[in-house]
PDB file of C-alpha atoms in Angstrom:
ATOM      1  CA  UNK V   1     -17.491  -7.048  -4.274  1.00 43.00           C
ATOM      2  CA  UNK V   2     -15.987  -9.287  -6.964  1.00 43.00           C
ATOM      3  CA  UNK V   3     -12.978 -11.608  -6.682  1.00 42.00           C
ATOM      4  CA  UNK V   4     -10.616  -8.907  -7.923  1.00 39.00           C
ATOM      5  CA  UNK V   5     -11.525  -6.508  -5.133  1.00 40.00           C
ATOM      6  CA  UNK V   6     -11.006  -9.228  -2.509  1.00 42.00           C
ATOM      7  CA  UNK V   7      -7.419  -9.826  -3.558  1.00 39.00           C
ATOM      8  CA  UNK V   8      -5.015  -7.411  -1.905  1.00 35.00           C
ATOM      9  CA  UNK V   9      -2.083  -9.072  -3.612  1.00 40.00           C
ATOM     10  CA  UNK V  10      -3.357  -8.119  -7.030  1.00 41.00           C
ATOM     11  CA  UNK V  11      -3.210  -4.446  -6.083  1.00 41.00           C
ATOM     12  CA  UNK V  12       0.173  -4.367  -4.293  1.00 40.00           C
ATOM     13  CA  UNK V  13       2.383  -5.107  -7.268  1.00 45.00           C
ATOM     14  CA  UNK V  14       1.082  -2.299  -9.537  1.00 48.00           C
ATOM     15  CA  UNK V  15       1.029   0.191  -6.663  1.00 48.00           C
ATOM     16  CA  UNK V  16       4.661  -0.577  -5.884  1.00 46.00           C
ATOM     17  CA  UNK V  17       5.571  -0.143  -9.556  1.00 50.00           C
ATOM     18  CA  UNK V  18       3.715   3.174  -9.724  1.00 48.00           C
ATOM     19  CA  UNK V  19       5.502   4.400  -6.629  1.00 44.00           C
ATOM     20  CA  UNK V  20       8.856   3.342  -8.062  1.00 45.00           C
ATOM     21  CA  UNK V  21       8.077   5.192 -11.291  1.00 48.00           C
ATOM     22  CA  UNK V  22       7.097   8.308  -9.371  1.00 46.00           C
ATOM     23  CA  UNK V  23      10.269   8.004  -7.321  1.00 44.00           C
ATOM     24  CA  UNK V  24      12.191   8.580 -10.540  1.00 45.00           C
ATOM     25  CA  UNK V  25      10.939  12.173 -10.339  1.00 41.00           C
ATOM     26  CA  UNK V  26      13.060  12.584  -7.214  1.00 39.00           C
ATOM     27  CA  UNK V  27      16.201  11.203  -8.797  1.00 43.00           C
ATOM     28  CA  UNK V  28      17.413   7.681  -8.113  1.00 44.00           C
ATOM     29  CA  UNK V  29      14.860   5.100  -7.014  1.00 47.00           C
ATOM     30  CA  UNK V  30      14.356   5.336  -3.275  1.00 46.00           C
ATOM     31  CA  UNK V  31      16.134   2.802  -1.112  1.00 49.00           C
ATOM     32  CA  UNK V  32      14.031   0.121   0.548  1.00 51.00           C
ATOM     33  CA  UNK V  33      13.163   1.186   4.063  1.00 48.00           C
ATOM     34  CA  UNK V  34      12.714  -1.098   7.034  1.00 48.00           C
ATOM     35  CA  UNK V  35       9.958  -1.041   9.617  1.00 51.00           C
ATOM     36  CA  UNK V  36      10.739  -0.755  13.297  1.00 51.00           C
ATOM     37  CA  UNK V  37      10.575  -4.551  13.580  1.00 51.00           C
ATOM     38  CA  UNK V  38      13.242  -4.890  10.902  1.00 51.00           C
ATOM     39  CA  UNK V  39      10.835  -6.124   8.224  1.00 52.00           C
ATOM     40  CA  UNK V  40      11.076  -4.590   4.799  1.00 53.00           C
ATOM     41  CA  UNK V  41       8.507  -1.957   3.797  1.00 55.00           C
ATOM     42  CA  UNK V  42       6.837  -1.936   0.381  1.00 61.00           C
ATOM     43  CA  UNK V  43       7.450   1.778  -0.056  1.00 64.00           C
ATOM     44  CA  UNK V  44      10.435   3.919   0.672  1.00 68.00           C
ATOM     45  CA  UNK V  45       9.997   7.602   1.330  1.00 67.00           C
ATOM     46  CA  UNK V  46      11.454  10.083  -1.175  1.00 67.00           C
ATOM     47  CA  UNK V  47      14.222  12.345   0.001  1.00 69.00           C
ATOM     48  CA  UNK V  48      13.118  15.714   1.390  1.00 66.00           C
ATOM     49  CA  UNK V  49      14.539  18.485  -0.786  1.00 66.00           C
ATOM     50  CA  UNK V  50      13.132  21.240   1.391  1.00 62.00           C
ATOM     51  CA  UNK V  51      10.034  21.708  -0.751  1.00 70.00           C
ATOM     52  CA  UNK V  52       6.838  22.638   0.985  1.00 79.00           C
ATOM     53  CA  UNK V  53       3.874  20.304   0.758  1.00 83.00           C
ATOM     54  CA  UNK V  54       0.362  21.595   0.275  1.00 88.00           C
ATOM     55  CA  UNK V  55      -1.474  19.029   2.355  1.00 92.00           C
ATOM     56  CA  UNK V  56      -4.819  20.729   1.849  1.00 93.00           C
ATOM     57  CA  UNK V  57      -4.459  20.482  -1.944  1.00 93.00           C
ATOM     58  CA  UNK V  58      -3.329  16.850  -1.748  1.00 94.00           C
ATOM     59  CA  UNK V  59      -6.250  16.002   0.528  1.00 96.00           C
ATOM     60  CA  UNK V  60      -8.727  17.748  -1.771  1.00 96.00           C
ATOM     61  CA  UNK V  61      -7.289  16.017  -4.840  1.00 95.00           C
ATOM     62  CA  UNK V  62      -7.555  12.624  -3.122  1.00 96.00           C
ATOM     63  CA  UNK V  63     -11.101  13.477  -1.990  1.00 97.00           C
ATOM     64  CA  UNK V  64     -12.171  14.348  -5.543  1.00 96.00           C
ATOM     65  CA  UNK V  65     -10.536  11.233  -7.027  1.00 96.00           C
ATOM     66  CA  UNK V  66     -12.136   8.985  -4.429  1.00 97.00           C
ATOM     67  CA  UNK V  67     -15.500  10.622  -5.060  1.00 96.00           C
ATOM     68  CA  UNK V  68     -15.179   9.981  -8.785  1.00 97.00           C
ATOM     69  CA  UNK V  69     -14.239   6.346  -8.217  1.00 97.00           C
ATOM     70  CA  UNK V  70     -17.207   5.907  -5.891  1.00 97.00           C
ATOM     71  CA  UNK V  71     -19.492   7.579  -8.464  1.00 97.00           C
ATOM     72  CA  UNK V  72     -18.147   5.211 -11.117  1.00 97.00           C
ATOM     73  CA  UNK V  73     -18.697   2.118  -8.962  1.00 98.00           C
ATOM     74  CA  UNK V  74     -22.301   3.104  -8.206  1.00 98.00           C
ATOM     75  CA  UNK V  75     -22.972   3.839 -11.886  1.00 98.00           C
ATOM     76  CA  UNK V  76     -21.514   0.472 -12.951  1.00 98.00           C
ATOM     77  CA  UNK V  77     -23.643  -1.404 -10.430  1.00 98.00           C
ATOM     78  CA  UNK V  78     -26.753   0.513 -11.545  1.00 97.00           C
ATOM     79  CA  UNK V  79     -26.004  -0.657 -15.100  1.00 97.00           C
ATOM     80  CA  UNK V  80     -25.775  -4.277 -13.911  1.00 97.00           C
ATOM     81  CA  UNK V  81     -21.986  -4.527 -13.974  1.00 97.00           C
ATOM     82  CA  UNK V  82     -19.372  -4.904 -11.295  1.00 97.00           C
ATOM     83  CA  UNK V  83     -16.896  -2.022 -11.163  1.00 97.00           C
ATOM     84  CA  UNK V  84     -14.162  -4.345 -12.481  1.00 98.00           C
ATOM     85  CA  UNK V  85     -16.330  -5.433 -15.396  1.00 98.00           C
ATOM     86  CA  UNK V  86     -16.955  -1.784 -16.254  1.00 98.00           C
ATOM     87  CA  UNK V  87     -13.224  -1.063 -16.078  1.00 98.00           C
ATOM     88  CA  UNK V  88     -12.506  -4.020 -18.357  1.00 98.00           C
ATOM     89  CA  UNK V  89     -15.100  -2.979 -20.937  1.00 97.00           C
ATOM     90  CA  UNK V  90     -13.725   0.552 -20.928  1.00 97.00           C
ATOM     91  CA  UNK V  91     -10.151  -0.681 -21.425  1.00 97.00           C
ATOM     92  CA  UNK V  92     -11.214  -2.934 -24.295  1.00 97.00           C
ATOM     93  CA  UNK V  93     -13.157  -0.108 -25.962  1.00 96.00           C
ATOM     94  CA  UNK V  94     -10.362   2.390 -25.359  1.00 95.00           C
ATOM     95  CA  UNK V  95      -7.659   0.185 -26.859  1.00 93.00           C
ATOM     96  CA  UNK V  96      -6.100   1.859 -29.928  1.00 89.00           C
ATOM     97  CA  UNK V  97      -8.507   1.998 -32.865  1.00 73.00           C
ATOM     98  CA  UNK V  98      -8.272  -0.947 -35.194  1.00 71.00           C
ATOM     99  CA  UNK V  99      -6.411  -3.161 -32.717  1.00 84.00           C
ATOM    100  CA  UNK V 100      -7.960  -6.091 -30.928  1.00 88.00           C
ATOM    101  CA  UNK V 101      -6.970  -6.482 -27.299  1.00 95.00           C
ATOM    102  CA  UNK V 102      -5.229  -9.582 -25.997  1.00 95.00           C
ATOM    103  CA  UNK V 103      -5.993 -10.854 -22.510  1.00 94.00           C
ATOM    104  CA  UNK V 104      -2.429 -10.032 -21.431  1.00 93.00           C
ATOM    105  CA  UNK V 105      -2.919  -6.414 -22.450  1.00 95.00           C
ATOM    106  CA  UNK V 106      -6.179  -6.294 -20.506  1.00 96.00           C
ATOM    107  CA  UNK V 107      -4.400  -7.685 -17.444  1.00 96.00           C
ATOM    108  CA  UNK V 108      -1.747  -4.977 -17.732  1.00 96.00           C
ATOM    109  CA  UNK V 109      -4.325  -2.200 -18.146  1.00 96.00           C
ATOM    110  CA  UNK V 110      -6.291  -3.419 -15.102  1.00 97.00           C
ATOM    111  CA  UNK V 111      -3.151  -4.004 -13.021  1.00 97.00           C
ATOM    112  CA  UNK V 112      -4.034  -7.655 -12.370  1.00 97.00           C
ATOM    113  CA  UNK V 113      -2.299 -10.933 -13.104  1.00 97.00           C
ATOM    114  CA  UNK V 114      -3.043 -12.790 -16.332  1.00 95.00           C
ATOM    115  CA  UNK V 115      -5.037 -15.582 -14.681  1.00 96.00           C
ATOM    116  CA  UNK V 116      -7.265 -13.004 -12.967  1.00 97.00           C
ATOM    117  CA  UNK V 117      -7.942 -11.329 -16.311  1.00 97.00           C
ATOM    118  CA  UNK V 118      -8.823 -14.725 -17.806  1.00 96.00           C
ATOM    119  CA  UNK V 119     -11.401 -15.275 -15.045  1.00 97.00           C
ATOM    120  CA  UNK V 120     -12.863 -11.819 -15.681  1.00 98.00           C
ATOM    121  CA  UNK V 121     -12.993 -12.475 -19.440  1.00 98.00           C
ATOM    122  CA  UNK V 122     -14.771 -15.777 -18.732  1.00 98.00           C
ATOM    123  CA  UNK V 123     -17.455 -13.925 -16.758  1.00 98.00           C
ATOM    124  CA  UNK V 124     -17.789 -11.188 -19.383  1.00 98.00           C
ATOM    125  CA  UNK V 125     -18.173 -13.777 -22.125  1.00 98.00           C
ATOM    126  CA  UNK V 126     -20.806 -15.676 -20.110  1.00 98.00           C
ATOM    127  CA  UNK V 127     -22.714 -12.397 -19.707  1.00 97.00           C
ATOM    128  CA  UNK V 128     -22.642 -11.854 -23.481  1.00 98.00           C
ATOM    129  CA  UNK V 129     -20.479  -8.731 -23.203  1.00 98.00           C
ATOM    130  CA  UNK V 130     -17.381  -9.877 -25.102  1.00 97.00           C
ATOM    131  CA  UNK V 131     -16.339 -12.438 -27.672  1.00 96.00           C
ATOM    132  CA  UNK V 132     -12.998 -14.208 -27.957  1.00 95.00           C
ATOM    133  CA  UNK V 133     -11.252 -15.106 -31.178  1.00 94.00           C
ATOM    134  CA  UNK V 134      -7.851 -16.400 -32.226  1.00 92.00           C
ATOM    135  CA  UNK V 135      -5.262 -13.973 -33.596  1.00 90.00           C
ATOM    136  CA  UNK V 136      -4.821 -14.634 -37.328  1.00 90.00           C
ATOM    137  CA  UNK V 137      -1.078 -14.063 -37.089  1.00 89.00           C
ATOM    138  CA  UNK V 138      -0.602 -16.252 -33.998  1.00 89.00           C
ATOM    139  CA  UNK V 139      -3.379 -18.798 -33.417  1.00 87.00           C
ATOM    140  CA  UNK V 140      -2.139 -19.358 -29.825  1.00 88.00           C
ATOM    141  CA  UNK V 141      -3.004 -15.772 -28.926  1.00 89.00           C
ATOM    142  CA  UNK V 142      -6.577 -15.039 -27.825  1.00 90.00           C
ATOM    143  CA  UNK V 143      -8.058 -11.644 -28.633  1.00 95.00           C
ATOM    144  CA  UNK V 144     -11.222 -10.086 -27.265  1.00 96.00           C
ATOM    145  CA  UNK V 145     -13.787  -7.596 -28.508  1.00 95.00           C
ATOM    146  CA  UNK V 146     -16.993  -6.056 -27.202  1.00 96.00           C
ATOM    147  CA  UNK V 147     -20.437  -7.231 -28.251  1.00 96.00           C
ATOM    148  CA  UNK V 148     -23.241  -4.860 -29.206  1.00 97.00           C
ATOM    149  CA  UNK V 149     -24.718  -5.341 -25.729  1.00 98.00           C
ATOM    150  CA  UNK V 150     -21.468  -4.177 -24.129  1.00 97.00           C
ATOM    151  CA  UNK V 151     -21.177  -1.250 -26.542  1.00 97.00           C
ATOM    152  CA  UNK V 152     -24.659  -0.043 -25.537  1.00 97.00           C
ATOM    153  CA  UNK V 153     -23.966  -0.376 -21.789  1.00 97.00           C
ATOM    154  CA  UNK V 154     -20.638   1.369 -22.136  1.00 97.00           C
ATOM    155  CA  UNK V 155     -22.072   4.242 -24.174  1.00 97.00           C
ATOM    156  CA  UNK V 156     -24.543   5.077 -21.409  1.00 97.00           C
ATOM    157  CA  UNK V 157     -21.884   4.805 -18.719  1.00 98.00           C
ATOM    158  CA  UNK V 158     -19.468   6.929 -20.730  1.00 97.00           C
ATOM    159  CA  UNK V 159     -22.023   9.739 -21.057  1.00 98.00           C
ATOM    160  CA  UNK V 160     -22.658   9.991 -17.320  1.00 97.00           C
ATOM    161  CA  UNK V 161     -18.937   9.688 -16.544  1.00 97.00           C
ATOM    162  CA  UNK V 162     -18.161  12.538 -18.919  1.00 97.00           C
ATOM    163  CA  UNK V 163     -20.844  14.653 -17.244  1.00 97.00           C
ATOM    164  CA  UNK V 164     -19.328  13.927 -13.829  1.00 97.00           C
ATOM    165  CA  UNK V 165     -15.845  14.793 -15.090  1.00 96.00           C
ATOM    166  CA  UNK V 166     -17.163  18.047 -16.540  1.00 97.00           C
ATOM    167  CA  UNK V 167     -18.582  18.836 -13.117  1.00 96.00           C
ATOM    168  CA  UNK V 168     -15.284  17.990 -11.377  1.00 95.00           C
ATOM    169  CA  UNK V 169     -13.079  19.413 -14.139  1.00 94.00           C
ATOM    170  CA  UNK V 170     -12.576  22.941 -12.842  1.00 95.00           C
ATOM    171  CA  UNK V 171     -11.619  21.736  -9.351  1.00 95.00           C
ATOM    172  CA  UNK V 172      -9.297  19.040 -10.676  1.00 94.00           C
ATOM    173  CA  UNK V 173      -7.707  21.408 -13.195  1.00 94.00           C
ATOM    174  CA  UNK V 174      -7.041  23.983 -10.501  1.00 93.00           C
ATOM    175  CA  UNK V 175      -5.393  21.414  -8.273  1.00 94.00           C
ATOM    176  CA  UNK V 176      -3.306  19.970 -11.110  1.00 93.00           C
ATOM    177  CA  UNK V 177      -2.171  23.470 -12.003  1.00 92.00           C
ATOM    178  CA  UNK V 178      -1.199  24.051  -8.381  1.00 89.00           C
ATOM    179  CA  UNK V 179       0.832  20.817  -8.331  1.00 89.00           C
ATOM    180  CA  UNK V 180       2.600  21.570 -11.610  1.00 89.00           C
ATOM    181  CA  UNK V 181       3.830  24.940 -10.380  1.00 84.00           C
ATOM    182  CA  UNK V 182       4.854  23.748  -6.914  1.00 66.00           C
TER     183      UNK V 182
END
């Protein structure tokens, strides 16, 4: 487990934002709810509009997602990376073609704070997986790119991840279809 996985606080903020964004699907953002002890809760429940909930489909979807994440973590470790390092390399590689990624953008894509992304970039650079360079337009801005070593690791991981997604695809597609028509 790396430092990012130990930090609950790093995960709360993005989860709250995602919930708030999803709440927009139900209309106005949900009001903050209080716990029985009067303390504020991080998440408010959406209003019930009388729609039925397919708990079996939700459970299966969560099961499949969790299985994929677990598969991904095992694959990353087998390749000599932590899961967070694999996620970072994938985000850097997947950044729009022709654009170098700034550390702030990496932090946003990983849902971590800037200083946590800097620590991760430090470790990736020490491992020879990325290089840093100054932005030509703004010398204060640090950009990052993958090395050949990272490209090779990521290519192998991408192939097995695509195979796993092809295996899970029909089940996930069926569930997503079910949710979109509910």
